[in-house]
Coordinates of C-alpha atoms in Angstrom, one line a residue:
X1 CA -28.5 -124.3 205.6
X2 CA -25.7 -123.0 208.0
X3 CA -27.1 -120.1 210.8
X4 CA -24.8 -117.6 209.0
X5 CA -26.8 -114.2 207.7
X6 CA -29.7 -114.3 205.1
X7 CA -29.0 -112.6 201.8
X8 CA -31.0 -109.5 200.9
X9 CA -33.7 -109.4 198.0
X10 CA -32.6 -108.6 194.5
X11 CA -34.0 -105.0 193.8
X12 CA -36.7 -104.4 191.6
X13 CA -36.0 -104.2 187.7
X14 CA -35.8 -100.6 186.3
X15 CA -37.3 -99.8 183.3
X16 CA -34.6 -99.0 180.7
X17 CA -33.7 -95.8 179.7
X18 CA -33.9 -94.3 176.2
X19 CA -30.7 -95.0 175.1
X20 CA -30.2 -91.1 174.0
X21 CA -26.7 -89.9 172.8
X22 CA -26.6 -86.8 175.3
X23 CA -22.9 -84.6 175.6
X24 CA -21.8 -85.7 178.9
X25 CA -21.8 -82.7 180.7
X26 CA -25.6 -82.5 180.3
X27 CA -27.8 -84.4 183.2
X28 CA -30.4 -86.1 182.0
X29 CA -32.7 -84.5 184.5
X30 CA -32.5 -81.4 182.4
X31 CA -34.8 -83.4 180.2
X32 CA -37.6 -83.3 182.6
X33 CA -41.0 -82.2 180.7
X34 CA -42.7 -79.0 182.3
X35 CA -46.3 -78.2 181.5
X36 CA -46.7 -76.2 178.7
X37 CA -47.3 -72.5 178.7
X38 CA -49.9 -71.4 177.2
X39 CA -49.1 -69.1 173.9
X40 CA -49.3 -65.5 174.1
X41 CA -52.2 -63.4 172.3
X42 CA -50.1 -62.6 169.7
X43 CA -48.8 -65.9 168.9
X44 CA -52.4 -67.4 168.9
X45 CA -53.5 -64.8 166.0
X46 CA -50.3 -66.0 164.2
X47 CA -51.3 -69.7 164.5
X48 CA -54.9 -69.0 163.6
X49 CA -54.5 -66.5 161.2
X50 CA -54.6 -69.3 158.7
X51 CA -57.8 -70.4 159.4
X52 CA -59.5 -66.9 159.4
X53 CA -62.4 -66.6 157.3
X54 CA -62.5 -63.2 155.1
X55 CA -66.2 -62.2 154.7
X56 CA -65.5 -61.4 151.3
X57 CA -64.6 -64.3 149.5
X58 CA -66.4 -67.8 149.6
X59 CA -65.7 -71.0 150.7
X60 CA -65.8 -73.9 148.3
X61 CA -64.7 -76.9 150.4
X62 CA -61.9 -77.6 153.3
X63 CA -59.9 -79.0 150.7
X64 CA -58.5 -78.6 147.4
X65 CA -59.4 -80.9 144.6
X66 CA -58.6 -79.5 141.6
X67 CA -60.9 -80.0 138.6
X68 CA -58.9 -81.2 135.1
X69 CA -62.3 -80.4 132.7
X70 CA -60.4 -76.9 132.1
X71 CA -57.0 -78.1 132.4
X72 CA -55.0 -77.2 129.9
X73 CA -51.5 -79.7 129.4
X74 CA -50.6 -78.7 126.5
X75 CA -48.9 -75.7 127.8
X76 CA -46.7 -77.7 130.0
X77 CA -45.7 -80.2 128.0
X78 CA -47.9 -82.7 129.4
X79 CA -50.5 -85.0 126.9
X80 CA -53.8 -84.3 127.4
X81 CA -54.7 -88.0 126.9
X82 CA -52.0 -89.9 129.6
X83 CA -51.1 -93.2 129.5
X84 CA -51.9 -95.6 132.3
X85 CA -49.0 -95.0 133.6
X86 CA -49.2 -91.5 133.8
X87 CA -52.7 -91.2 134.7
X88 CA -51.8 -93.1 138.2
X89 CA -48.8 -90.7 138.5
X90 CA -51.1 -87.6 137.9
X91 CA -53.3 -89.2 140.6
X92 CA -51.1 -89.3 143.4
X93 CA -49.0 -86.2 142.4
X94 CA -50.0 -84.5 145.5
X95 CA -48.7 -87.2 147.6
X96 CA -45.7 -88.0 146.0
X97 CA -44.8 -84.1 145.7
X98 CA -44.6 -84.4 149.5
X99 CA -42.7 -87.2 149.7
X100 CA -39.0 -86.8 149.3
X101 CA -37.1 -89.5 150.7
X102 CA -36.3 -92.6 148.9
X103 CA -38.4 -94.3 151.3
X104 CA -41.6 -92.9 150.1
X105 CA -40.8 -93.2 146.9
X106 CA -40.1 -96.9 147.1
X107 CA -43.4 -97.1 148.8
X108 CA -45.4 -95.6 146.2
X109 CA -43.9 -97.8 143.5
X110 CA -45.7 -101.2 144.3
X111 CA -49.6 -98.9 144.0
X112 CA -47.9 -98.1 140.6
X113 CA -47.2 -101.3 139.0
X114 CA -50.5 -102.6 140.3
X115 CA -52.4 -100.0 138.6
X116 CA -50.8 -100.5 135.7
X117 CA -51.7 -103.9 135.3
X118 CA -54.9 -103.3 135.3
X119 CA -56.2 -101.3 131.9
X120 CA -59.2 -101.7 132.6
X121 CA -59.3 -99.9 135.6
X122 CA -56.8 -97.4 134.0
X123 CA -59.5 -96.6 131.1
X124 CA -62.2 -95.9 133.2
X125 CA -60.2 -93.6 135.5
X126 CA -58.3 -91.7 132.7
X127 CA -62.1 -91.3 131.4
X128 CA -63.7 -90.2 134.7
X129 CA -60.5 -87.8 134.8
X130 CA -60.0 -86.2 131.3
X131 CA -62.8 -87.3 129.3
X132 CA -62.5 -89.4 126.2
X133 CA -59.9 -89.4 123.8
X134 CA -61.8 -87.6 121.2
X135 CA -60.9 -85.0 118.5
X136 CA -63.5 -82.4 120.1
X137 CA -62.1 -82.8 123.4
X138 CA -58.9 -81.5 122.5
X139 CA -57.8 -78.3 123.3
X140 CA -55.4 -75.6 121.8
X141 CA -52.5 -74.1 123.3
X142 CA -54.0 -71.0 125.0
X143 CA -51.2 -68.5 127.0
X144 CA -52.4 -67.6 130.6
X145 CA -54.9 -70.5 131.5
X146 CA -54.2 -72.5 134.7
X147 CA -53.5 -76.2 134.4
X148 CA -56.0 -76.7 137.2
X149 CA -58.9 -74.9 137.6
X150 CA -61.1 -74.8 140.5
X151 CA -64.0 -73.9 139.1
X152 CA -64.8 -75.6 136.0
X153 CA -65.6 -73.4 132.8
X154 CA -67.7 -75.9 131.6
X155 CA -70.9 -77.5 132.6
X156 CA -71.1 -81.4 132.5
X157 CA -73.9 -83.9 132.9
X158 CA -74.3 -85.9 135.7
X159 CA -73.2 -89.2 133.5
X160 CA -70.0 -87.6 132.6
X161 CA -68.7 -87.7 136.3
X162 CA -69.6 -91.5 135.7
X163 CA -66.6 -93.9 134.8
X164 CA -69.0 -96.4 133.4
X165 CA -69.4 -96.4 129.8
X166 CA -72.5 -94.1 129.6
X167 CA -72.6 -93.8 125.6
X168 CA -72.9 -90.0 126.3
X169 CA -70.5 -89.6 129.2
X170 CA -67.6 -86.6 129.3
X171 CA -69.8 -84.7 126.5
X172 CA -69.8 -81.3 127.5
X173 CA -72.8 -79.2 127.3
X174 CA -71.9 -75.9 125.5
X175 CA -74.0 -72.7 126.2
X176 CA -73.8 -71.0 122.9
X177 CA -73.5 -67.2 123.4
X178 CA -77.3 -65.5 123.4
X179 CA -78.2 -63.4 120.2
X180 CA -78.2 -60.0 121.1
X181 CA -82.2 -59.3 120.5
X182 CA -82.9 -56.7 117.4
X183 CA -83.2 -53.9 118.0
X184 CA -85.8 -51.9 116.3
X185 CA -86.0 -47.9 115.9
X186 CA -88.2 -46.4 118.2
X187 CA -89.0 -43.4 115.8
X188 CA -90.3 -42.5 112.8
X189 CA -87.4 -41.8 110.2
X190 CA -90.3 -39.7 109.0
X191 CA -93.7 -38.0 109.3
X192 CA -96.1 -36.7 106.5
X193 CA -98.9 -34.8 107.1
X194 CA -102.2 -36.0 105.8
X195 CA -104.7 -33.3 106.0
X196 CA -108.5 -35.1 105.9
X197 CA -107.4 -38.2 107.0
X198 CA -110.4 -39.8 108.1
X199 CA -110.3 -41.0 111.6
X200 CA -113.2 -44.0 111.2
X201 CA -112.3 -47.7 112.2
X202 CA -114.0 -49.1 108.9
X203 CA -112.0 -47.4 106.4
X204 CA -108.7 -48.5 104.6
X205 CA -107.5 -45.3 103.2
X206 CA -103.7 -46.2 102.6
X207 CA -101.8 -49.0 100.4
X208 CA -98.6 -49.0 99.2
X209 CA -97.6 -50.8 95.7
X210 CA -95.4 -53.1 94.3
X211 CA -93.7 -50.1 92.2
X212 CA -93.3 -48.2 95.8
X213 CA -95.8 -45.7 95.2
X214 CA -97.7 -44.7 98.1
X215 CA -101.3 -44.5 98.0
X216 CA -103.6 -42.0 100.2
X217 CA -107.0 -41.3 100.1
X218 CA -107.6 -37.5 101.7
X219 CA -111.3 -36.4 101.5
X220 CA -112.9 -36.6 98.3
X221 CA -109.1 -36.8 96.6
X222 CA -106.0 -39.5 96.5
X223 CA -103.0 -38.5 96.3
X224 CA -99.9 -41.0 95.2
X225 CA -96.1 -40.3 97.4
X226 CA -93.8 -42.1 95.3
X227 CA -91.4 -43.1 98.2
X228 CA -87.8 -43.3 95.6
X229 CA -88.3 -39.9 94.5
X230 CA -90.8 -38.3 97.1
X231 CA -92.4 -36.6 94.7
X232 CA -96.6 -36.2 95.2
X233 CA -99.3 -36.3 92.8
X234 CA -102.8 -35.9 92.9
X235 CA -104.4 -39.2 90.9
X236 CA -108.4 -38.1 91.4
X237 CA -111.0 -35.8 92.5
X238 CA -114.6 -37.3 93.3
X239 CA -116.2 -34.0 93.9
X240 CA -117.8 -32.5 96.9
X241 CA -120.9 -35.3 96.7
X242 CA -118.6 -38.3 97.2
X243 CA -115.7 -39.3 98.8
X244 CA -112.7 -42.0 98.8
X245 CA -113.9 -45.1 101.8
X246 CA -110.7 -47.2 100.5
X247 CA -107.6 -47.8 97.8
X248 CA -106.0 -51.0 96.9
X249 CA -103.3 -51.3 94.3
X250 CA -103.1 -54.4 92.2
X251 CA -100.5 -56.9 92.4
X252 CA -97.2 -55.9 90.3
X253 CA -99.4 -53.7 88.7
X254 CA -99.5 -50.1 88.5
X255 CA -103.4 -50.6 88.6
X256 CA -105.4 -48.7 92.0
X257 CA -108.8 -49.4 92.7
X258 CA -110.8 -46.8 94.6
X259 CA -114.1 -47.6 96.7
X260 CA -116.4 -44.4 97.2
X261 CA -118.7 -43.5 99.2
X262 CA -121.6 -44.3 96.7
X263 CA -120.8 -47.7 96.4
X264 CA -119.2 -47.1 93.3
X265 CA -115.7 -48.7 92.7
X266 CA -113.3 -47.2 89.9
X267 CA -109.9 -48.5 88.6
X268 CA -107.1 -46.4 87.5
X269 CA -103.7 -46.8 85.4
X270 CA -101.7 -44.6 88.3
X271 CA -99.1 -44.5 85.4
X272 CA -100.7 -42.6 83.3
X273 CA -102.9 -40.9 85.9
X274 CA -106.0 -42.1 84.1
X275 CA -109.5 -43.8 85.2
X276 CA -109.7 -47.4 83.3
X277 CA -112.9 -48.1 84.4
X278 CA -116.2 -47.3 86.9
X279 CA -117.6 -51.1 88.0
X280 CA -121.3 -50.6 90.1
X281 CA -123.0 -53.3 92.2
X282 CA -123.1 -52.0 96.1
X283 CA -125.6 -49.4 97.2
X284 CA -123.9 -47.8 100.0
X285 CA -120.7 -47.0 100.9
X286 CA -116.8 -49.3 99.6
X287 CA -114.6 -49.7 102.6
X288 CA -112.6 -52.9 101.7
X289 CA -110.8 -54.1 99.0
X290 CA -108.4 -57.0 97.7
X291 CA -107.1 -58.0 94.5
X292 CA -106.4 -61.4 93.2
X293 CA -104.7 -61.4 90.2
X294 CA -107.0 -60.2 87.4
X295 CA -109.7 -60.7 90.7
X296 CA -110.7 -57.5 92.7
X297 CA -113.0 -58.3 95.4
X298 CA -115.2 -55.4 97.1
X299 CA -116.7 -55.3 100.9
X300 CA -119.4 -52.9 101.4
X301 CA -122.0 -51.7 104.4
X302 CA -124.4 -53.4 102.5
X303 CA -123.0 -56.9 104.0
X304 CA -122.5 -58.5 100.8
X305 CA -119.1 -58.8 99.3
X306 CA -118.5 -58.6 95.1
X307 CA -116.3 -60.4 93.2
X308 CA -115.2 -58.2 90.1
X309 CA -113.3 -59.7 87.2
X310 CA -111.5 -56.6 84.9
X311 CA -111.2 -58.8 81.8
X312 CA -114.6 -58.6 81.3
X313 CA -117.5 -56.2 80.9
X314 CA -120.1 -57.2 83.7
X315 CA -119.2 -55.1 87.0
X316 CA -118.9 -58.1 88.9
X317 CA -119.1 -62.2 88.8
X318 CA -120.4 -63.3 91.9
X319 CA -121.8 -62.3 94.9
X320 CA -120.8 -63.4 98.7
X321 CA -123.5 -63.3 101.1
X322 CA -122.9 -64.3 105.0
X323 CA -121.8 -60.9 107.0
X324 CA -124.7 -59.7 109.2
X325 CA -123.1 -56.0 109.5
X326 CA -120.8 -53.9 106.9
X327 CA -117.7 -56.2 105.4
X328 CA -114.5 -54.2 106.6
X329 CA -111.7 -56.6 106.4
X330 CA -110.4 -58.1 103.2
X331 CA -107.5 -60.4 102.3
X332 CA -106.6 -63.4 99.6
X333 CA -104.0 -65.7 100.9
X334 CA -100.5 -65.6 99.1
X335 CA -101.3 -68.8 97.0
X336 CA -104.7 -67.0 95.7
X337 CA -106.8 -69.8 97.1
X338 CA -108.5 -68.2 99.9
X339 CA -110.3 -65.2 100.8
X340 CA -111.0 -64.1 104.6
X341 CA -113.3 -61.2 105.3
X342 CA -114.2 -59.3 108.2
X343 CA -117.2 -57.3 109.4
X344 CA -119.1 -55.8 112.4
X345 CA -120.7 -58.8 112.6
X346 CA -118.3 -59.8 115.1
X347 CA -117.1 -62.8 112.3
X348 CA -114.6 -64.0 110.6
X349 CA -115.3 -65.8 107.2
X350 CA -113.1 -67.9 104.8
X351 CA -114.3 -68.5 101.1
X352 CA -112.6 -70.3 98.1
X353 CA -112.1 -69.3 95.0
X354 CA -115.7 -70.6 93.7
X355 CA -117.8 -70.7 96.7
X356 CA -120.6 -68.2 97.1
X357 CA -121.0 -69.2 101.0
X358 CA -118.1 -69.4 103.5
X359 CA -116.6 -72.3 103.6
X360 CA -115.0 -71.4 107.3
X361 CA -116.9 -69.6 109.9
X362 CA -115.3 -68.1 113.1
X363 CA -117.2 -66.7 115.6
X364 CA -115.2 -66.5 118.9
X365 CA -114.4 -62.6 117.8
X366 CA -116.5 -60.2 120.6
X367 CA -116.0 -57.0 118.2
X368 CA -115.5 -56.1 115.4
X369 CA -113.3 -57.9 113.0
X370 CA -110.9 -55.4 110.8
X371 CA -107.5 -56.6 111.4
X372 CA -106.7 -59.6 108.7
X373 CA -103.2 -60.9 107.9
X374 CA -102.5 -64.5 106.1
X375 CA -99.2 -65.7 106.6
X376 CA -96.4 -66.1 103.9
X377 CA -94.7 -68.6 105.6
X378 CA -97.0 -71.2 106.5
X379 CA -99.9 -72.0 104.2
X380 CA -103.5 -71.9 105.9
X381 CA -102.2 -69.5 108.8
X382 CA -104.1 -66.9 109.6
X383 CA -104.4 -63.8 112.2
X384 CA -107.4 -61.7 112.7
X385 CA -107.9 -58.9 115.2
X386 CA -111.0 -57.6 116.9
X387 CA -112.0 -53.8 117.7
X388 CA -112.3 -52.6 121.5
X389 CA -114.9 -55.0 123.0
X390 CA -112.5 -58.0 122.1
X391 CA -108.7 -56.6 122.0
X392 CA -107.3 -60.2 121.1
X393 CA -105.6 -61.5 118.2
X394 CA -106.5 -64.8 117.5
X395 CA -104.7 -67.4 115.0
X396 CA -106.3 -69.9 112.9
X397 CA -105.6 -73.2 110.9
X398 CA -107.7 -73.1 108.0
X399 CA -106.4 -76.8 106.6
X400 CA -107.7 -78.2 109.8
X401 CA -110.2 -75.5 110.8
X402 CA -108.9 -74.8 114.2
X403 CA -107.9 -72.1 116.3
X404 CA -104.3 -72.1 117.3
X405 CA -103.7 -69.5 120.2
X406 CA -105.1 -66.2 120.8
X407 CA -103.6 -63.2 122.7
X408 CA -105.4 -59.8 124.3
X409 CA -103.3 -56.8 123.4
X410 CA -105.1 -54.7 125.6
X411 CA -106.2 -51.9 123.0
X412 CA -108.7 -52.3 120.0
X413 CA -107.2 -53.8 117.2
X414 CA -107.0 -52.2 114.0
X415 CA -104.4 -53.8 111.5
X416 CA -102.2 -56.9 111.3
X417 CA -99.1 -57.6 108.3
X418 CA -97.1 -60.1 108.4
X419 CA -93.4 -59.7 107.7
X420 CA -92.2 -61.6 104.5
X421 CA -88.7 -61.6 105.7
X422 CA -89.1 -62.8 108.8
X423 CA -91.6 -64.5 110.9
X424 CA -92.9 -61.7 112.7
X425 CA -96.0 -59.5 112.4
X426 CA -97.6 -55.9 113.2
X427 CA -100.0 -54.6 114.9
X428 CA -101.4 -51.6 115.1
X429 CA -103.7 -50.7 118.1
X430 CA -106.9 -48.1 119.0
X431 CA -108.7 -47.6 122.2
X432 CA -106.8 -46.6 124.4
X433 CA -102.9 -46.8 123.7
X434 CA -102.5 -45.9 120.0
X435 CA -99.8 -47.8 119.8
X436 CA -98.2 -50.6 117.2
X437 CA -96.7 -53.6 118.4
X438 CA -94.1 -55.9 116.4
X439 CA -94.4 -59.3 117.6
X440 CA -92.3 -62.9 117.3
X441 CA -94.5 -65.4 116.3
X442 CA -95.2 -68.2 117.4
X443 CA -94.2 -67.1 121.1
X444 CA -96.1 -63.6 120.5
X445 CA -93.0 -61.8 122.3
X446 CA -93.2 -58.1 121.7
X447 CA -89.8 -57.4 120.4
X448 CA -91.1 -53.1 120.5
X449 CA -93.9 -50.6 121.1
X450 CA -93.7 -47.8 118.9
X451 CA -96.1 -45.1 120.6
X452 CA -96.3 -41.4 118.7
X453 CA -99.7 -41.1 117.0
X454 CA -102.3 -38.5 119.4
X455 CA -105.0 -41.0 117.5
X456 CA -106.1 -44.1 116.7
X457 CA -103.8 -46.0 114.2
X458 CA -106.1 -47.1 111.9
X459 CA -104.0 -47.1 108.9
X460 CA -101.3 -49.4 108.0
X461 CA -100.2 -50.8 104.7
X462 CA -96.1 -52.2 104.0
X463 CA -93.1 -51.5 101.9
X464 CA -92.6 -53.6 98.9
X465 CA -88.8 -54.7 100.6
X466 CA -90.4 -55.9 103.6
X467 CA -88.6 -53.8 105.8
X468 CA -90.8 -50.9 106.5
X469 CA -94.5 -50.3 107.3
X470 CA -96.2 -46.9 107.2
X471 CA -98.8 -46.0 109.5
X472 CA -101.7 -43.3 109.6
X473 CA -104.1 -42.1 112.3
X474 CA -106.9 -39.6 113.0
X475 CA -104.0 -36.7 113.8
X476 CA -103.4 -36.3 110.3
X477 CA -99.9 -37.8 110.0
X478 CA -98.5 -40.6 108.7
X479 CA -95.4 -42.2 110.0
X480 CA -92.7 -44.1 108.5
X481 CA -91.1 -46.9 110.5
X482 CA -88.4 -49.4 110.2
X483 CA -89.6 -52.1 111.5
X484 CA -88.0 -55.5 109.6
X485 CA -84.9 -56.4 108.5
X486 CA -84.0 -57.3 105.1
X487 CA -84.3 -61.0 103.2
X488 CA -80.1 -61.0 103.2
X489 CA -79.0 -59.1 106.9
X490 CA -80.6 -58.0 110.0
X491 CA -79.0 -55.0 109.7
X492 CA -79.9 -53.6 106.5
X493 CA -81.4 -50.3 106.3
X494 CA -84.9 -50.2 104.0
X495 CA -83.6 -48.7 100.5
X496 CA -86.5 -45.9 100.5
X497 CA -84.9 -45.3 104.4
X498 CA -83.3 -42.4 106.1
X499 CA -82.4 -40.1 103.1
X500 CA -85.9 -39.1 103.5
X501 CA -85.8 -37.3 107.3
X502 CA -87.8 -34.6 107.9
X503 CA -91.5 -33.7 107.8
X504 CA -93.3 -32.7 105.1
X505 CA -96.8 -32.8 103.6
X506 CA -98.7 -35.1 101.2
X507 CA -100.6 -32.8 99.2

C-alpha cells in the first residue's frame, strides 16, 4: 500500500423507513408518537356506558348465543329442517354477517365444502340444533314470535342437548296447563229448620230416597220433604211413650223403615202414607238400619244385630252376635255381598251374606265407630270413622283384609258417603269444629270445609243425583249443600238445586 491517506469507515446501516406515501410538504417528524392523554370524565362514561350494569334486569351470560328450540323459520322463509348445507351456513351466520369483503368470504368457503362432505357430522349437528325431522316438531306460522329466542319456551331433557342418537333425544317435555281445582259452594243453597232434632251421636235420624223424598225423624214423628216439589208431610206419630232412633228407605223403593225407641222396627209404603208392617226382636232401643234388597238389617243397644227378611212372616232370619256395646253403624256394600257394622265397642265388623259371626274384625278404632262408607268404585274398599277419642278415618281392604291408610281429622267423626260420581267422599265432623270436610281420595286432599252448624253434625244422608248431601245437627237445622258434580260435567248444578233458596221449616 502507498503512504497516501486511509479511507474512512462505511457508516452504519439505517434501518429502512416505512415506505409511507406522505404529501410532500409534510415532514415526516410530524409523525412523531406523543403519549396519550388520558380521556376526559365525560368521555370515559361514554366508553363505558356499554358495559354498565342496570340493577334491574339480569344477566344471562357475556355473550349471545341464541337458542333455535323456539325459533320459528317459517315466518322468514327459512325451512325449519336445513339441509347440510344450510345448517353449516346457519352456523357461522354470525361470522359471515361480519365479514364483507370477498376475502372472507373466500375464506369461509373451504370450512363449507368440508362440512358438507361429511353427513354424518351434518345429521348429528342439524339434530343437536333443530331437533329431529319429525311431524310433531313442526311448527305453524305464528305472527310476532322471534326467530331466536333467548330464553327457550320449552323445557328439554338433558339427552336432547346430546347429538348422539339417544332414542329419546330433542323430545320436548310439555307442561300441560294445571286444572283449575273445583270449586265447591261454601254455603248452604238452603236451610230447613228441624224442630226436635235430636242431638245424640248414636242416632241416624235422616235418609234421603231413591224417589227424592227426604226423610226426617223429629221427636216421636217423621216427616217426609219431597225435595222436586218441597212439599212436607207428616208419614207417622209413635205417641208420647216412644220415639223415632232411626229411618232408612229401601232401595228404588218407596218403602221406609223406622227403628223406635222400644226396639220395635216398622215398615211403611211412604206412597200411600201407610204402615206395611210392625217386625219385633230387640229389647231396647233401634238406632241403625240398612237395607239389602228384600234384606233390612237392624242394630240395636242390645249389641246384637237382626237380619229381617219382608217376604216372609217371622220378624227376623238370623241373628249377628259380636259387638260388645250398642250397634250404631250400618252399611251393605254396593254388590250386596257385605255388611260392616259399627258400635261403641270401639270395632269395626264385616259379615257376609250367610255368616252369623264376622268374618272381618278391626279393632285399631279408639272410639266409637259410627261413620261407615263402602266405596262404589272399587270393590272391597272401605272407610270407617271414629267418635272424639279416635278422630281418624281409616280405610280398609276387605279382599285382602288389610288396612290401607288412615288420617286424623282432628274432630269426632260422625258420617262418611262416598260420591258416586266421582272419587271423593264426605265427612262430617263433632267435637270440636262441627264442620264437614269433602275430601280426594286416595291423596285425602281436602278440596273444602263447609263450617255453619252451632252443633254437632251428626246427620248426613245424599241426593239420589250424586251431587248434593244434606246435613243435620243438634241446632235444629238442616242444610243443603252442593257438594259433587254431576256423572256428565263438573259444572252441573244438582236438579233439586238453587230454585229452592230460602229458609223454611220441615213441619
Amino acid at each position: 500500500m502507498d503512504g497516501g491517506s486511509a479511507t474512512p469507515p462505511p457508516p452504519p446501516p439505517q434501518p429502512p423507513r416505512a415506505q409511507l406515501n406522505l404529501p410532500p410538504t409534510m415532514p415526516r417528524d410530524a409523525l412523531a408518537l406523543e403519549a396519550p392523554t388520558p380521556p376526559s370524565d365525560h368521555v370515559s362514561r361514554m366508553i363505558n356506558s356499554a358495559h354498565s350494569q342496570s340493577p334491574s334486569r339480569a344477566i344471562y351470560s357475556d355473550r349471545f348465543i341464541p337458542s333455535r328450540s323456539g325459533s320459528n323459520f317459517a315466518f322468514f322463509g327459512i325451512r325449519s329442517s336445513p339441509s347440510p348445507q344450510s345448517a353449516s351456513c346457519c352456523c357461522s351466520s354470525s361470522s359471515s354477517s361480519s365479514a364483507s369483503s370477498p376475502a372472507a368470504a373466500a375464506a369461509a368457503a373451504p370450512e363449507s365444502k368440508e362440512e358438507a362432505s361429511s353427513s354424518t357430522y351434518n345429521a348429528l349437528l342439524r339434530a343437536a340444533l333443530f331437533g329431529p325431522d319429525t311431524p310433531e316438531r313442526k311448527e305453524s306460522p305464528v305472527v310476532g314470535r322471534n326467530i331466536f329466542r333467548y330464553k327457550t319456551e320449552t323445557k328439554r331433557s338433558l339427552h336432547a342437548l346430546s347429538p348422539f342418537g339417544f332414542e329419546d333425544a330433542g323430545n320436548v317435555v310439555s307442561q300441560s296447563p294445571v286444572k283449575a281445582a273445583r270449586k265447591v259452594p261454601r254455603s248452604p243453597y238452603k236451610v230447613l229448620d228441624a224442630p226436635a232434632l235430636q242431638d245424640d251421636f248414636y242416632l241416624n235420624l235422616v235418609d234421603w230416597s231413591s224417589h227424592n223424598v227426604l226423610a226426617v225423624g223429629l221427636g216421636n214423628c217423621v216427616y217426609l220433604w219431597n225435595a222436586c216439589s218441597s212439599k212436607v208431610t207428616k208419614l207417622c206419630d209413635l205417641g208420647i211413650d216412644d220415639s223415632v232412633c232411626s229411618v232408612g228407605w229401601a232401595q228404588h223403593s218407596t218403602h221406609l223403615a223406622v227403628g223406635t225407641s222400644n226396639g220395635k222396627l216398622q215398615v211403611w209404603d211412604a206412597s200411600r202414607c201407610r204402615r206395611v208392617r210392625t217386625m219385633e226382636g230387640h229389647r231396647l232401643r233401634v238406632g241403625a238400619l240398612a237395607w239389602s234388597s228384600s234384606l233390612l238389617s237392624s242394630g240395636s243397644r242390645d249389641k246384637s244385630i237382626l237380619q229381617r227378611d219382608i217376604r216372609t212372616q217371622d220378624d227376623f232370619v238370623s241373628k249377628l252376635a259380636g259387638h260388645k256395646s250398642e250397634v250404631c253403624g250400618l252399611k251393605w256394600s254396593y254388590d250386596n255381598r257385605e255388611l260392616a257394622s259399627g258400635g261403641n265397642d270401639n270395632r269395626l265388623f264385616v259379615w257376609n251374606q250367610h255368616s252369623t259371626q264376622p268374618v272381618l274384625k278391626y279393632s285399631e278404632h279408639t272410639a266409637a265407630v259410627k261413620a261407615i262408607a263402602w266405596s262404589p268404585h272399587l270393590h272391597g274398599l272401605l272407610a270407617s270413622g271414629g267418635g272424639t277419642a279416635d278422630r281418624c278415618i281409616r280405610f280398609w281392604n276387605t279382599t285382602t283384609n288389610s288396612q290401607l291408610s288412615c288420617i286424623d281429622t282432628g274432630s269426632q267423626v260422625c258420617n262418611l258417603v262416598w260420591s258416586k260420581n266421582v272419587n271423593e267422599l264426605v265427612s262430617t265432623h263433632g267435637y270440636s269444629q262441627n264442620q264437614i270436610i269433602v275430601w280426594r281420595y286416595p291423596t285425602m286432599s281436602k278440596l273444602a270445609t263447609l263450617t255453619g252448624h252451632t252443633y254437632r253434625v251428626l246427620y248426613l244422608a245424599i241426593s239420589p243425583d250424586g251431587q248434593t248431601i244434606v246435613t243435620g245437627a243438634g241446632d235444629e237445622t238442616l242444610r243443603f249443600w252442593n257438594v259433587f258434580p254431576s256423572p256428565k260435567s263438573q259444572n252441573t248444578d244438582s236438579e233439586i238445586g238453587s230454585s229452592f233458596f230460602g229458609r223454611t221449616t220441615i213441619r
